[in-house]
Amino acid sequence: MQGFYVISRMKATHIYLFLHVFLAAGVLVNAFEPITATVVVSVGAALGRTIYNYLHESCDAKWITYNATALQADLESKLFGQHVASRIILKAVNGFMTNDNPKKPLVLSLHGWTGTGKNFVSGLIADSVYKEGMDSRFVHVFTSELHFPHASQIDNYKSQLQQWIKGNVTNCERSMFIFDEMDKMHPGLIDSIKPYLDYYDKLDGVSYRKAIFIFLSNAGGDSIIQTALDFWKEGRNREEMELKDLETSLSLSVFNNKKSGLWHTSLIDKNLVDFFVPFLPLEYCHVVQCALSAMADRELEPDLKVADQVARDLVYFPKSERIFSVKGCKTIDSKLDYYT
C-alpha cells in the first residue's frame, strides 16, 4: 500500500504541474498583447504535451526503443530447447530494428506444437521493443477463434482487419501485430492484409515498412517433429539441426495445409514471409529447465527434485522411447501448484 501511495502522490504532483502550467498561461494571457499572448499559450500547450507524454505511452523514443542486448539475454536464459528459433529471431529482429529504412515490414511465421515457446517469444520481442512490453497500446493481438469466429462473416472480417491495421499504423508506424491460432483462421482471410506486407513505400499516404507482423501456428508442427525424430533415430545431436534442415518442408507443409489460415496464401506465394521459424519439440531436460525457471518467476528456491517430478509427470512420445513432451512446457505452472 505504501508503494501505491507513493505512486499516487507522484501522479498527483504531475497533475498539479500540468494544471499549474495552464493556469499560469491563463494569467499571463491577460497581461500581454494578443501576439505575445499567443506565444504564451503555445508555450503552455507545449509544456502540457510534454507532461502528458511523460505520463502516457506515446509513439516516440521514450516508449519505443529497441534493446538488442536484452533480447539476446532473454533468448539465451529463458527460452529452452530452441537453438534454431533463437538464432533466427535475434538476427531477424536485430536486422530490422537497426535499419532506418526497411523496404517492407518484418513478417515472422512461428510454427510448432503447443507449449514450445511461440507465444513466449512474441512477448520477448515486444519487451525488447516497447517499454510497456505486451501491455503497450502499440502491440495488437488477434486470436482467430475470438476475433474471427464465423466463416459467414469473412468479408466483414477482411474489411475490419484492414481498417484496424491501417488505423493503428497511422497512429504509430512502429506497431506490432500478433496473429495467434493461424491454424484455426479461415483460409483466405489473412490475404486481405497482403498489401500492407508488400514492398510499397506508402499506401494511401501510410507507410507500413516499420511495422512488425507475427503469425503463430501449430500448422507445420508434424513436419518439424518428423525432422527431429529423424535426427534422433540417426543418433545425430539435436544441436546440429539448422534452419535449412527444416525450412523447405515447413513452408510447404503450411502452404498445403487446407485447415490452416495460411493455406495457399499469397503471403507465402509472393515470398512476403521473411522467416518461417520452427519450434522444436521439447525433451525431458528442457521441461526440467522450464520448471526451474517457473520457480524462479514465483520467487521460490530452485528445487531440482520438484522440477524432476513435474517433468516426469508429463506425457511423452513416441510411447516406447518417451523422447518429446506432448504439451511442451504448457502445463508447468499448474503442475507446480500441485508439487509446491
Short mmCIF file of C-alpha atoms in Angstrom, two decimals, residues 121-329:
data_model
loop_
_atom_site.label_atom_id
_atom_site.label_comp_id
_atom_site.label_asym_id
_atom_site.label_seq_id
_atom_site.Cartn_x
_atom_site.Cartn_y
_atom_site.Cartn_z
CA VAL A 121 8.95 -15.46 -27.84
CA SER A 122 6.38 -12.95 -29.11
CA GLY A 123 6.39 -11.48 -25.62
CA LEU A 124 10.20 -11.32 -25.54
CA ILE A 125 10.22 -9.42 -28.84
CA ALA A 126 7.61 -6.97 -27.53
CA ASP A 127 9.62 -6.49 -24.32
CA SER A 128 12.73 -5.64 -26.34
CA VAL A 129 10.95 -3.01 -28.46
CA TYR A 130 8.34 -1.42 -26.20
CA LYS A 131 8.84 -0.07 -22.70
CA GLU A 132 5.41 -1.46 -21.78
CA GLY A 133 6.05 -4.81 -23.50
CA MET A 134 2.90 -6.77 -24.30
CA ASP A 135 0.88 -4.16 -22.38
CA SER A 136 1.86 -1.50 -24.90
CA ARG A 137 -1.04 0.06 -26.75
CA PHE A 138 1.02 -0.36 -29.92
CA VAL A 139 1.01 -4.17 -29.63
CA HIS A 140 -2.14 -5.74 -31.05
CA VAL A 141 -3.05 -9.41 -30.60
CA PHE A 142 -5.66 -11.15 -32.75
CA THR A 143 -6.93 -14.61 -31.83
CA SER A 144 -8.72 -16.45 -34.61
CA GLU A 145 -11.50 -18.08 -32.60
CA LEU A 146 -12.16 -14.87 -30.65
CA HIS A 147 -11.90 -12.17 -33.32
CA PHE A 148 -12.86 -14.14 -36.44
CA PRO A 149 -15.20 -16.94 -35.29
CA HIS A 150 -17.76 -17.14 -38.13
CA ALA A 151 -16.90 -18.24 -41.67
CA SER A 152 -20.02 -16.50 -42.96
CA GLN A 153 -18.61 -13.14 -41.83
CA ILE A 154 -15.27 -13.43 -43.60
CA ASP A 155 -15.88 -10.43 -45.89
CA ASN A 156 -16.67 -8.25 -42.87
CA TYR A 157 -13.58 -9.55 -41.08
CA LYS A 158 -11.39 -8.67 -44.06
CA SER A 159 -12.67 -5.09 -44.08
CA GLN A 160 -12.35 -4.73 -40.30
CA LEU A 161 -8.84 -6.17 -40.29
CA GLN A 162 -7.69 -3.74 -42.97
CA GLN A 163 -9.18 -0.81 -41.06
CA TRP A 164 -7.64 -1.92 -37.75
CA ILE A 165 -4.18 -2.23 -39.25
CA LYS A 166 -4.35 0.98 -41.24
CA GLY A 167 -5.67 2.94 -38.26
CA ASN A 168 -3.06 1.64 -35.85
CA VAL A 169 -0.10 2.10 -38.19
CA THR A 170 -1.32 5.61 -38.97
CA ASN A 171 -1.25 6.22 -35.23
CA CYS A 172 2.22 4.65 -34.81
CA GLU A 173 4.45 3.30 -37.56
CA ARG A 174 6.22 1.07 -35.00
CA SER A 175 3.14 -1.06 -34.39
CA MET A 176 3.26 -4.80 -33.78
CA PHE A 177 0.52 -7.22 -34.84
CA ILE A 178 0.39 -10.76 -33.47
CA PHE A 179 -1.97 -13.29 -35.05
CA ASP A 180 -2.46 -16.27 -32.77
CA GLU A 181 -4.05 -19.59 -33.80
CA MET A 182 -3.33 -19.14 -37.50
CA ASP A 183 -4.08 -22.83 -37.93
CA LYS A 184 -7.69 -22.04 -36.91
CA MET A 185 -8.12 -18.96 -39.10
CA HIS A 186 -10.47 -19.14 -42.09
CA PRO A 187 -8.40 -19.66 -45.28
CA GLY A 188 -8.24 -16.51 -47.39
CA LEU A 189 -8.78 -14.04 -44.53
CA ILE A 190 -5.12 -13.22 -43.95
CA ASP A 191 -4.68 -12.44 -47.67
CA SER A 192 -6.65 -9.24 -47.05
CA ILE A 193 -3.58 -7.67 -45.42
CA LYS A 194 -1.15 -8.65 -48.21
CA PRO A 195 -0.73 -5.07 -49.49
CA TYR A 196 0.45 -3.95 -46.05
CA LEU A 197 3.22 -6.58 -46.02
CA ASP A 198 4.49 -5.88 -49.53
CA TYR A 199 7.28 -3.68 -50.87
CA TYR A 200 5.35 -0.41 -51.03
CA ASP A 201 6.70 2.95 -49.98
CA LYS A 202 3.22 4.11 -48.97
CA LEU A 203 -0.40 3.03 -49.39
CA ASP A 204 -2.94 5.87 -49.31
CA GLY A 205 -0.31 8.03 -47.66
CA VAL A 206 0.57 5.49 -44.94
CA SER A 207 3.90 3.64 -44.69
CA TYR A 208 3.80 0.16 -43.17
CA ARG A 209 7.50 -0.56 -43.57
CA LYS A 210 8.40 -0.22 -39.86
CA ALA A 211 5.59 -2.42 -38.54
CA ILE A 212 6.07 -6.00 -37.30
CA PHE A 213 3.72 -8.88 -38.10
CA ILE A 214 4.00 -12.20 -36.25
CA PHE A 215 1.94 -15.29 -37.09
CA LEU A 216 1.67 -18.11 -34.55
CA SER A 217 0.55 -21.54 -35.67
CA ASN A 218 0.59 -25.23 -34.77
CA ALA A 219 0.47 -25.96 -38.51
CA GLY A 220 3.72 -27.46 -39.73
CA GLY A 221 4.37 -28.96 -36.30
CA ASP A 222 4.20 -32.52 -37.64
CA SER A 223 6.86 -31.71 -40.24
CA ILE A 224 9.15 -30.26 -37.55
CA ILE A 225 8.63 -33.28 -35.30
CA GLN A 226 9.42 -35.69 -38.11
CA THR A 227 12.72 -33.95 -38.76
CA ALA A 228 13.53 -34.00 -35.04
CA LEU A 229 12.68 -37.72 -34.87
CA ASP A 230 14.84 -38.45 -37.91
CA PHE A 231 17.80 -36.75 -36.24
CA TRP A 232 17.23 -38.74 -33.05
CA LYS A 233 16.89 -42.07 -34.88
CA GLU A 234 20.11 -41.38 -36.78
CA GLY A 235 21.90 -40.71 -33.50
CA ARG A 236 22.61 -37.11 -34.50
CA ASN A 237 22.89 -34.34 -31.93
CA ARG A 238 19.80 -32.11 -31.69
CA GLU A 239 22.05 -29.04 -31.71
CA GLU A 240 23.26 -29.96 -35.21
CA MET A 241 19.83 -29.15 -36.61
CA GLU A 242 19.79 -25.99 -38.73
CA LEU A 243 17.14 -23.89 -40.44
CA LYS A 244 17.99 -25.43 -43.82
CA ASP A 245 17.01 -28.84 -42.43
CA LEU A 246 13.53 -27.59 -41.60
CA GLU A 247 12.51 -24.52 -43.62
CA THR A 248 11.60 -26.02 -47.01
CA SER A 249 9.45 -28.86 -45.67
CA LEU A 250 7.91 -26.49 -43.12
CA SER A 251 6.83 -23.83 -45.63
CA LEU A 252 5.42 -26.47 -48.00
CA SER A 253 3.56 -28.15 -45.17
CA VAL A 254 1.99 -24.86 -44.07
CA PHE A 255 1.16 -23.75 -47.62
CA ASN A 256 -0.59 -27.06 -48.43
CA ASN A 257 -2.44 -27.45 -45.13
CA LYS A 258 -6.13 -26.94 -46.03
CA LYS A 259 -7.05 -26.47 -42.38
CA SER A 260 -4.61 -23.59 -41.89
CA GLY A 261 -5.17 -19.87 -42.32
CA LEU A 262 -2.01 -19.85 -44.43
CA TRP A 263 -3.35 -22.43 -46.91
CA HIS A 264 -2.37 -21.34 -50.44
CA THR A 265 -1.93 -17.82 -49.12
CA SER A 266 -0.41 -15.16 -51.36
CA LEU A 267 1.81 -14.17 -48.42
CA ILE A 268 3.80 -17.36 -48.99
CA ASP A 269 3.32 -17.47 -52.74
CA LYS A 270 4.72 -13.93 -53.09
CA ASN A 271 7.54 -14.55 -50.56
CA LEU A 272 6.30 -11.90 -48.12
CA VAL A 273 7.02 -14.04 -45.03
CA ASP A 274 10.62 -13.21 -44.12
CA PHE A 275 11.23 -16.26 -41.93
CA PHE A 276 9.40 -19.47 -41.14
CA VAL A 277 10.61 -20.09 -37.60
CA PRO A 278 10.48 -23.75 -36.44
CA PHE A 279 9.99 -24.53 -32.75
CA LEU A 280 11.32 -27.98 -31.95
CA PRO A 281 9.51 -30.46 -29.68
CA LEU A 282 10.86 -30.27 -26.13
CA GLU A 283 12.67 -33.09 -24.38
CA TYR A 284 12.69 -34.04 -20.71
CA CYS A 285 15.74 -31.88 -19.90
CA HIS A 286 14.03 -28.80 -21.38
CA VAL A 287 10.91 -29.40 -19.30
CA VAL A 288 13.08 -29.51 -16.17
CA GLN A 289 14.57 -26.15 -17.16
CA CYS A 290 11.07 -24.73 -17.66
CA ALA A 291 10.06 -25.90 -14.18
CA LEU A 292 13.13 -24.35 -12.54
CA SER A 293 12.51 -21.09 -14.40
CA ALA A 294 8.87 -21.07 -13.31
CA MET A 295 10.02 -21.49 -9.70
CA ALA A 296 12.34 -18.51 -10.08
CA ASP A 297 9.46 -16.43 -11.50
CA ARG A 298 7.48 -17.27 -8.37
CA GLU A 299 10.49 -16.31 -6.22
CA LEU A 300 10.77 -19.89 -4.97
CA GLU A 301 14.04 -21.60 -4.16
CA PRO A 302 15.01 -23.75 -7.18
CA ASP A 303 14.33 -27.38 -6.32
CA LEU A 304 15.67 -29.90 -8.83
CA LYS A 305 13.74 -32.72 -7.15
CA VAL A 306 10.43 -30.92 -7.66
CA ALA A 307 11.39 -29.98 -11.24
CA ASP A 308 12.15 -33.64 -11.91
CA GLN A 309 8.77 -34.70 -10.51
CA VAL A 310 6.98 -32.14 -12.67
CA ALA A 311 8.85 -33.23 -15.80
CA ARG A 312 8.20 -36.93 -15.18
CA ASP A 313 4.51 -36.23 -14.73
CA LEU A 314 4.08 -35.12 -18.34
CA VAL A 315 3.19 -37.28 -21.35
CA TYR A 316 5.93 -38.02 -23.88
CA PHE A 317 6.11 -39.58 -27.34
CA PRO A 318 6.87 -41.95 -29.01
CA LYS A 319 5.29 -44.00 -26.25
CA SER A 320 8.06 -46.58 -26.03
CA GLU A 321 11.00 -44.16 -26.01
CA ARG A 322 9.28 -41.11 -24.37
CA ILE A 323 11.53 -38.57 -26.11
CA PHE A 324 9.38 -35.47 -26.68
CA SER A 325 6.84 -33.79 -24.41
CA VAL A 326 3.35 -33.81 -25.97
CA LYS A 327 2.45 -30.41 -24.46
CA GLY A 328 5.90 -28.96 -24.21
CA CYS A 329 6.07 -26.73 -21.14
#
